[in-house]
Coordinates of C-alpha atoms and ligand atoms in Angstrom, one line a residue:
M1 CA 139.6 68.0 38.8
N2 CA 136.6 67.2 36.6
T3 CA 135.2 63.8 37.4
L4 CA 132.0 64.4 35.5
H5 CA 131.9 63.1 32.0
Q6 CA 129.7 61.6 29.2
V7 CA 129.6 57.9 28.7
D8 CA 127.3 56.5 25.9
G9 CA 125.4 59.8 25.8
A10 CA 124.7 60.2 29.5
L11 CA 126.6 61.9 32.4
H12 CA 128.6 59.8 34.8
V13 CA 130.5 60.8 38.0
E14 CA 133.7 58.9 38.0
G15 CA 132.6 55.4 37.0
V16 CA 129.0 55.7 38.0
S17 CA 126.0 56.6 35.8
L18 CA 123.8 59.3 37.2
E19 CA 120.8 57.6 35.7
A20 CA 121.6 54.5 37.7
L21 CA 121.9 56.6 40.9
A22 CA 118.5 58.3 40.3
A23 CA 116.9 54.9 39.7
R24 CA 118.3 53.5 42.9
F25 CA 118.1 56.4 45.3
G26 CA 115.5 58.7 43.8
T27 CA 115.7 62.5 43.3
P28 CA 116.6 65.1 44.4
L29 CA 119.9 63.5 45.3
Y30 CA 123.3 65.0 46.1
V31 CA 126.2 63.2 44.5
Y32 CA 129.8 63.8 45.4
S33 CA 133.0 62.5 43.8
R34 CA 135.7 61.3 46.2
A35 CA 138.4 61.9 43.6
A36 CA 137.3 65.5 43.2
L37 CA 137.2 66.1 47.0
E38 CA 140.7 64.6 47.4
A39 CA 142.1 66.5 44.5
A40 CA 140.8 69.8 45.9
W41 CA 142.4 68.9 49.2
Q42 CA 145.7 68.0 47.5
A43 CA 145.7 71.3 45.6
Y44 CA 145.9 73.1 48.9
A45 CA 148.6 70.7 50.3
D46 CA 150.7 71.3 47.1
A47 CA 150.1 75.1 47.0
F48 CA 151.2 75.6 50.6
A49 CA 153.8 72.8 50.7
G50 CA 156.7 75.3 51.2
T51 CA 155.2 77.0 54.3
P52 CA 154.4 75.3 57.6
H53 CA 150.7 75.4 57.6
L54 CA 147.4 73.8 58.6
V55 CA 144.3 73.6 56.4
C56 CA 141.2 73.9 58.6
Y57 CA 138.2 72.9 56.4
A58 CA 135.3 75.3 57.0
V59 CA 132.6 72.7 58.1
K60 CA 129.7 74.9 57.3
A61 CA 130.3 74.5 53.6
N62 CA 129.3 70.8 53.8
S63 CA 129.1 69.1 57.2
S64 CA 128.2 65.6 56.1
L65 CA 130.1 63.1 58.3
A66 CA 131.6 61.1 55.5
I67 CA 133.1 64.2 53.9
L68 CA 134.5 65.4 57.3
N69 CA 135.9 61.9 57.8
L70 CA 137.6 61.9 54.4
F71 CA 139.3 65.3 55.2
A72 CA 140.2 64.1 58.7
R73 CA 142.0 61.1 57.2
L74 CA 143.9 63.5 54.9
G75 CA 145.1 65.3 58.0
S76 CA 142.8 68.2 57.9
G77 CA 141.9 70.6 60.6
F78 CA 138.5 72.1 60.9
D79 CA 137.0 75.6 61.2
I80 CA 133.7 75.3 63.1
V81 CA 131.0 77.9 63.9
S82 CA 128.8 76.0 66.4
G83 CA 128.6 73.3 69.0
G84 CA 126.8 71.2 66.4
E85 CA 129.7 71.4 64.0
L86 CA 132.1 70.5 66.8
A87 CA 130.1 67.4 67.6
R88 CA 130.1 66.4 63.9
V89 CA 133.9 66.9 63.6
L90 CA 134.4 64.7 66.7
A91 CA 132.0 62.1 65.4
A92 CA 133.8 62.0 62.1
G93 CA 137.1 61.3 63.8
G94 CA 138.5 64.8 63.4
D95 CA 141.4 65.9 65.7
P96 CA 140.1 68.5 68.2
G97 CA 143.7 69.8 68.5
K98 CA 143.3 71.0 64.9
V99 CA 139.9 72.7 65.4
V100 CA 139.4 76.5 65.3
F101 CA 136.1 77.9 66.5
S102 CA 134.8 81.0 64.7
G103 CA 131.5 82.9 65.0
V104 CA 130.1 86.0 66.6
G105 CA 127.7 84.3 69.0
K106 CA 129.4 81.5 70.8
T107 CA 127.2 80.3 73.7
T108 CA 128.5 79.4 77.1
D109 CA 127.6 75.7 76.5
E110 CA 129.5 75.8 73.2
M111 CA 132.6 77.3 74.9
R112 CA 132.4 74.5 77.5
A113 CA 132.2 71.8 74.9
A114 CA 135.1 73.2 72.9
L115 CA 137.2 73.6 76.0
A116 CA 136.4 70.1 77.1
A117 CA 137.4 68.7 73.7
G118 CA 140.7 70.6 73.7
I119 CA 140.4 72.7 70.5
L120 CA 143.3 74.5 69.0
C121 CA 141.9 78.0 69.2
F122 CA 138.9 80.2 69.8
N123 CA 138.6 82.9 67.2
V124 CA 137.2 85.6 69.4
E125 CA 135.0 88.2 67.7
S126 CA 134.2 90.8 70.4
E127 CA 135.4 92.1 73.8
S128 CA 132.3 90.7 75.5
E129 CA 133.1 87.3 74.2
L130 CA 136.6 87.5 75.5
Y131 CA 135.4 88.2 79.0
R132 CA 132.9 85.4 78.9
L133 CA 135.5 82.9 77.5
D134 CA 137.9 83.9 80.3
R135 CA 135.2 83.3 82.9
V136 CA 134.0 79.9 81.4
A137 CA 137.6 78.7 81.2
G138 CA 138.2 79.7 84.8
E139 CA 135.2 77.8 86.0
M140 CA 136.5 74.7 84.2
G141 CA 140.1 75.2 85.5
R142 CA 141.4 75.6 82.0
R143 CA 143.1 78.2 79.9
A144 CA 141.4 78.9 76.7
P145 CA 143.6 79.4 73.6
V146 CA 142.5 82.6 71.8
S147 CA 143.0 84.5 68.6
F148 CA 141.1 87.7 67.7
R149 CA 139.3 87.7 64.4
V150 CA 140.3 91.0 63.1
N151 CA 138.5 92.9 60.4
P152 CA 141.1 94.3 58.0
D153 CA 138.6 96.5 56.2
V154 CA 139.5 95.4 52.7
D155 CA 136.9 95.2 49.9
P156 CA 136.7 91.5 48.9
K157 CA 134.8 92.4 45.6
T158 CA 132.2 89.7 46.1
H159 CA 128.5 89.6 46.8
P160 CA 127.5 91.8 49.7
Y161 CA 125.9 88.9 51.6
I162 CA 129.1 86.9 51.6
S163 CA 131.5 89.8 52.2
T164 CA 132.6 89.8 55.8
G165 CA 135.8 91.9 56.1
L166 CA 134.4 95.4 55.7
K167 CA 133.9 97.8 58.6
E168 CA 130.2 97.6 58.4
N169 CA 130.0 93.8 58.8
K170 CA 129.1 92.1 62.1
F171 CA 132.3 90.0 62.0
G172 CA 135.5 90.4 63.9
V173 CA 137.0 93.3 65.7
A174 CA 138.4 96.4 64.0
I175 CA 142.1 95.9 63.3
A176 CA 142.9 99.3 64.7
D177 CA 141.4 98.2 68.0
A178 CA 143.3 94.8 68.1
P179 CA 146.4 95.9 70.0
R180 CA 144.3 97.1 72.9
L181 CA 142.3 93.9 72.9
Y182 CA 145.4 91.7 72.8
R183 CA 146.8 93.6 75.8
L184 CA 143.5 93.1 77.6
A185 CA 143.6 89.4 76.8
A186 CA 147.2 89.1 78.0
G187 CA 146.0 90.4 81.3
L188 CA 143.2 87.9 81.8
P189 CA 144.1 84.8 83.8
N190 CA 142.4 82.0 82.0
L191 CA 143.4 82.8 78.4
E192 CA 146.4 82.0 76.4
I193 CA 147.0 84.1 73.3
V194 CA 147.9 81.8 70.4
G195 CA 147.1 83.6 67.1
V196 CA 145.3 86.0 65.0
D197 CA 142.5 85.3 62.4
C198 CA 140.8 87.1 59.6
H199 CA 138.3 86.1 57.0
I200 CA 137.2 88.7 54.5
G201 CA 134.5 87.1 52.5
S202 CA 133.6 84.2 50.2
Q203 CA 133.8 83.4 46.5
L204 CA 136.7 85.7 46.1
I205 CA 137.8 85.8 42.5
D206 CA 140.7 88.3 42.9
L207 CA 143.9 87.4 44.8
S208 CA 144.6 91.1 45.7
P209 CA 142.1 91.4 48.6
L210 CA 143.5 88.2 50.1
A211 CA 147.0 89.5 49.7
D212 CA 146.1 93.0 51.1
A213 CA 144.4 91.4 54.1
A214 CA 147.5 89.2 54.7
D215 CA 149.7 92.4 54.7
R216 CA 147.5 94.2 57.2
V217 CA 147.4 91.2 59.5
L218 CA 151.2 90.7 59.3
T219 CA 151.7 94.3 60.2
L220 CA 149.5 93.8 63.3
V221 CA 151.5 90.7 64.2
D222 CA 154.7 92.7 64.1
T223 CA 153.2 95.4 66.2
L224 CA 152.2 92.9 68.8
A225 CA 155.6 91.2 68.7
A226 CA 157.2 94.5 69.4
E227 CA 155.1 94.7 72.6
G228 CA 156.1 91.2 73.6
I229 CA 152.9 89.5 72.5
A230 CA 154.1 86.5 70.3
L231 CA 151.7 84.5 68.3
H232 CA 151.9 80.8 67.2
H233 CA 149.7 81.0 64.2
I234 CA 148.3 83.4 61.6
D235 CA 144.9 82.3 60.2
L236 CA 144.1 84.0 56.9
G237 CA 140.6 82.5 56.6
G238 CA 138.9 81.0 53.6
G239 CA 137.1 82.6 50.7
V240 CA 138.9 81.4 47.6
G241 CA 136.3 81.3 44.9
I242 CA 135.4 78.5 42.5
R243 CA 134.1 78.5 38.9
Y244 CA 130.3 78.3 38.8
R245 CA 129.9 79.8 35.3
D246 CA 132.8 81.5 33.7
E247 CA 134.8 83.0 36.6
T248 CA 138.5 82.5 36.7
P249 CA 139.1 81.8 40.4
P250 CA 142.4 82.6 42.1
D251 CA 145.2 80.2 41.2
L252 CA 145.9 78.3 44.4
A253 CA 149.6 77.8 43.5
A254 CA 149.9 81.6 42.9
Y255 CA 148.3 82.2 46.3
G256 CA 150.6 79.8 47.9
R257 CA 153.6 81.5 46.3
V258 CA 152.4 84.9 47.5
L259 CA 152.0 83.6 51.1
A260 CA 155.3 81.7 51.0
R261 CA 157.1 85.0 50.3
K262 CA 155.2 86.8 53.1
F263 CA 155.8 84.0 55.6
A264 CA 159.5 83.3 54.7
G265 CA 161.5 83.7 57.8
R266 CA 158.5 84.0 60.1
R267 CA 158.0 81.8 63.1
E268 CA 154.2 81.7 63.0
K269 CA 152.4 78.8 61.3
L270 CA 150.0 79.7 58.5
L271 CA 146.4 78.6 58.9
V272 CA 143.7 78.8 56.2
E273 CA 140.0 78.0 56.4
P274 CA 138.8 77.0 53.0
G275 CA 135.2 75.8 52.6
R276 CA 133.7 76.3 49.2
S277 CA 137.0 75.6 47.3
L278 CA 137.4 72.2 48.9
V279 CA 133.9 70.8 48.2
G280 CA 132.0 73.1 45.8
N281 CA 132.9 71.5 42.5
A282 CA 133.0 68.0 44.0
G283 CA 129.2 67.8 44.2
L284 CA 126.1 68.1 42.1
L285 CA 122.4 68.0 42.8
L286 CA 120.5 65.5 40.7
A287 CA 116.9 66.4 40.0
R288 CA 114.1 65.3 37.6
V289 CA 111.9 67.4 35.4
E290 CA 108.3 67.0 36.7
Y291 CA 106.5 69.3 34.2
L292 CA 107.2 71.5 31.3
K293 CA 104.9 74.5 31.3
P294 CA 105.0 76.6 28.2
G295 CA 103.8 80.2 28.4
E296 CA 103.3 83.3 26.4
D297 CA 106.2 85.1 28.0
R298 CA 108.4 82.3 29.1
N299 CA 108.5 78.6 29.5
F300 CA 108.9 77.0 32.9
A301 CA 110.6 73.7 33.7
I302 CA 109.3 72.6 37.1
V303 CA 111.8 70.2 38.7
D304 CA 111.6 68.1 41.8
A305 CA 114.5 70.0 43.5
A306 CA 113.7 73.3 45.1
M307 CA 115.1 76.2 47.1
N308 CA 114.9 74.0 50.2
D309 CA 117.4 71.7 48.6
L310 CA 119.7 74.3 47.1
M311 CA 119.1 77.7 48.6
R312 CA 121.9 79.7 46.9
P313 CA 120.0 80.9 43.8
A314 CA 117.1 82.2 46.0
L315 CA 119.4 83.6 48.7
Y316 CA 122.2 85.2 46.6
E317 CA 120.9 85.0 43.1
A318 CA 123.7 82.5 42.7
Y319 CA 124.3 80.9 39.3
H320 CA 124.5 77.1 39.0
D321 CA 125.0 75.4 35.7
I322 CA 122.1 73.1 34.9
V323 CA 122.8 70.3 32.4
A324 CA 120.7 67.4 31.1
V325 CA 122.0 64.1 32.2
R326 CA 121.0 62.7 28.7
P327 CA 120.6 65.6 26.4
R328 CA 117.9 65.2 23.7
A329 CA 118.6 65.5 20.0
W330 CA 116.1 68.2 19.4
P331 CA 116.8 72.0 19.5
A332 CA 117.0 73.6 22.9
Q333 CA 114.2 75.8 24.2
R334 CA 114.6 78.5 26.8
Y335 CA 113.2 77.7 30.3
D336 CA 113.1 79.2 33.7
M337 CA 114.1 76.3 36.0
V338 CA 111.9 76.4 39.1
G339 CA 111.0 74.2 42.0
P340 CA 107.6 73.2 43.4
I341 CA 107.8 75.4 46.5
C342 CA 105.1 78.1 46.9
E343 CA 107.4 81.1 46.6
T344 CA 108.2 83.2 43.6
G345 CA 111.8 83.1 44.9
D346 CA 111.9 79.3 44.3
F347 CA 114.0 79.3 41.2
L348 CA 117.2 77.3 40.3
G349 CA 118.1 79.2 37.2
F350 CA 116.6 81.7 34.7
A351 CA 116.6 81.6 30.9
R352 CA 118.4 78.3 30.4
D353 CA 118.5 76.8 26.9
M354 CA 117.8 73.1 27.3
A355 CA 116.6 70.2 25.2
I356 CA 114.5 68.3 27.7
E357 CA 111.3 66.4 28.2
E358 CA 109.2 65.7 31.2
G359 CA 110.8 63.0 33.3
D360 CA 114.4 63.8 32.2
L361 CA 117.2 64.0 34.7
L362 CA 119.1 67.2 35.3
A363 CA 122.4 67.9 37.1
L364 CA 122.8 71.2 39.0
L365 CA 126.5 71.6 39.0
S366 CA 128.9 73.0 41.6
A367 CA 126.5 72.2 44.4
G368 CA 128.9 70.6 46.8
A369 CA 129.3 73.7 49.0
Y370 CA 126.5 75.5 50.8
G371 CA 124.0 73.1 49.2
M372 CA 123.1 70.3 51.6
S373 CA 124.4 72.2 54.6
M374 CA 121.8 75.0 53.9
A375 CA 119.0 72.6 53.1
S376 CA 115.7 73.0 55.0
N377 CA 112.4 71.3 55.3
Y378 CA 110.3 74.2 54.0
N379 CA 107.0 73.1 52.6
S380 CA 107.5 69.9 54.7
R381 CA 109.9 68.5 52.1
P382 CA 112.2 65.8 53.5
R383 CA 115.9 66.7 52.8
A384 CA 117.6 64.9 49.9
A385 CA 119.8 61.8 50.2
E386 CA 123.6 62.1 49.6
V387 CA 125.8 59.6 47.8
L388 CA 129.5 59.6 47.5
V389 CA 131.0 58.0 44.4
D390 CA 134.4 56.4 44.6
K391 CA 135.5 55.1 41.2
N392 CA 132.8 52.4 40.5
E393 CA 131.7 52.2 44.1
I394 CA 128.5 53.9 45.4
H395 CA 128.2 54.9 49.1
L396 CA 124.9 56.2 50.5
I397 CA 126.3 58.6 53.0
R398 CA 123.0 60.1 54.2
E399 CA 119.6 58.5 53.8
R400 CA 116.7 60.6 52.4
E401 CA 114.7 62.0 55.3
T402 CA 111.2 60.6 55.8
I403 CA 108.0 62.5 56.4
S404 CA 107.4 60.6 59.6
G405 CA 110.9 61.6 60.7
L406 CA 110.1 65.2 60.1
M407 CA 107.1 65.0 62.4
S408 CA 108.8 62.8 65.0
G409 CA 109.5 65.5 67.6
E410 CA 106.1 67.2 67.4
R411 CA 103.3 67.0 70.0
L412 CA 99.6 67.8 69.8
V413 CA 98.0 70.0 72.5
Y414 CA 95.1 68.4 74.4
Ligands
LIG501 C1 132.4 80.6 55.9 C2 133.7 80.7 56.5 C3 134.9 80.2 55.9 C4 134.9 79.5 54.6 O1 134.6 80.3 53.5 P1 134.7 79.8 52.0 O2 134.3 80.9 51.2 O3 133.7 78.7 51.9 O4 136.0 79.3 51.8 C5 136.1 80.3 56.6 N1 136.2 81.0 57.7 C6 135.1 81.5 58.3 C7 135.2 82.2 59.6 C8 133.8 81.4 57.7 O5 132.8 82.0 58.3

């Protein structure tokens, strides 16, 4: 759903002018559209309507409480990767009975917190983790619900840093080893086998790796069933890509039809863990041009947002569209869009043709996922504020950090 549009020559999100938001809250500023978030959610609900399923929003894509709360009210489950994310889900009113806990390095404290909360499932990623979870659950007098995260070894055809389902990745257990591990888990006293999980990568543009991974996981489930190990759910992970530039992401309805055929007549519930595709195109980062710096080789536009606010370009060479909030009437010039941080890697986009002036506002699009949740304080920059727009209403969902706040936990040595 596109909730970004021009009104009287300037960009608005839903019924709210970005110029007005910048004047009121300053920049850099994350701006989200409630309608876009809810439409993304509804697209999953519609696509999977024919199959008993649970959508577990991958919290790491954007963990702001207001966004978690919106999804919780739509009935969402959550995929968490830390105790911090569990605390956020609970604070946002999420149902712990719909929480799955992924990640290769769960600590004992995190296991305890998740067991105490009563989560749906631990997605176990190694044999050592299995033993530790059994012990921790035993100490608490509980049974821990477990799935193995299996690594189906399919090539997701995405950026190497965000591909997770190949043999050489640190995630999951080899699918060939899974039957042995399930037998082992079945013999441990404080565990209850509930499912299986896989997640092969992120920003997947092709449906075929997702479908291949599903087939491999379903074959495993049938093998386990033949041994008397029955599962309640099959979690096929997240990873559905979005359009940043000109990609044609997988059609969710088509994905839903593919999975509906595969799940027809099966007793296990389908789980999915989308992150990016629920929030990515529902948010933008609003920034202001500080300086234009023409050069012999290239021109720079130095903006007040940086790699600490939006790390994806620096980290993955990711592309974000950058548009002027009120485009100028003169011909565009080509700029490298950079932030003020003292790193050559601090860029937001290269060779962008823009008609802009110092002081103009820019919108960095598709910044709702892995934007604010990856933000840091590098160069002692307070993290941006976040605003949620709901038609004509404006909600400040996170205050801008203050410099005194950044220093508040620090002590001098005497
Ligand atoms: C990151 C992650 C997701 C979400 O991936 P997206 O590409 O944002 O949909 C889902 N599951 C696990 C285990 C993850 O680590």
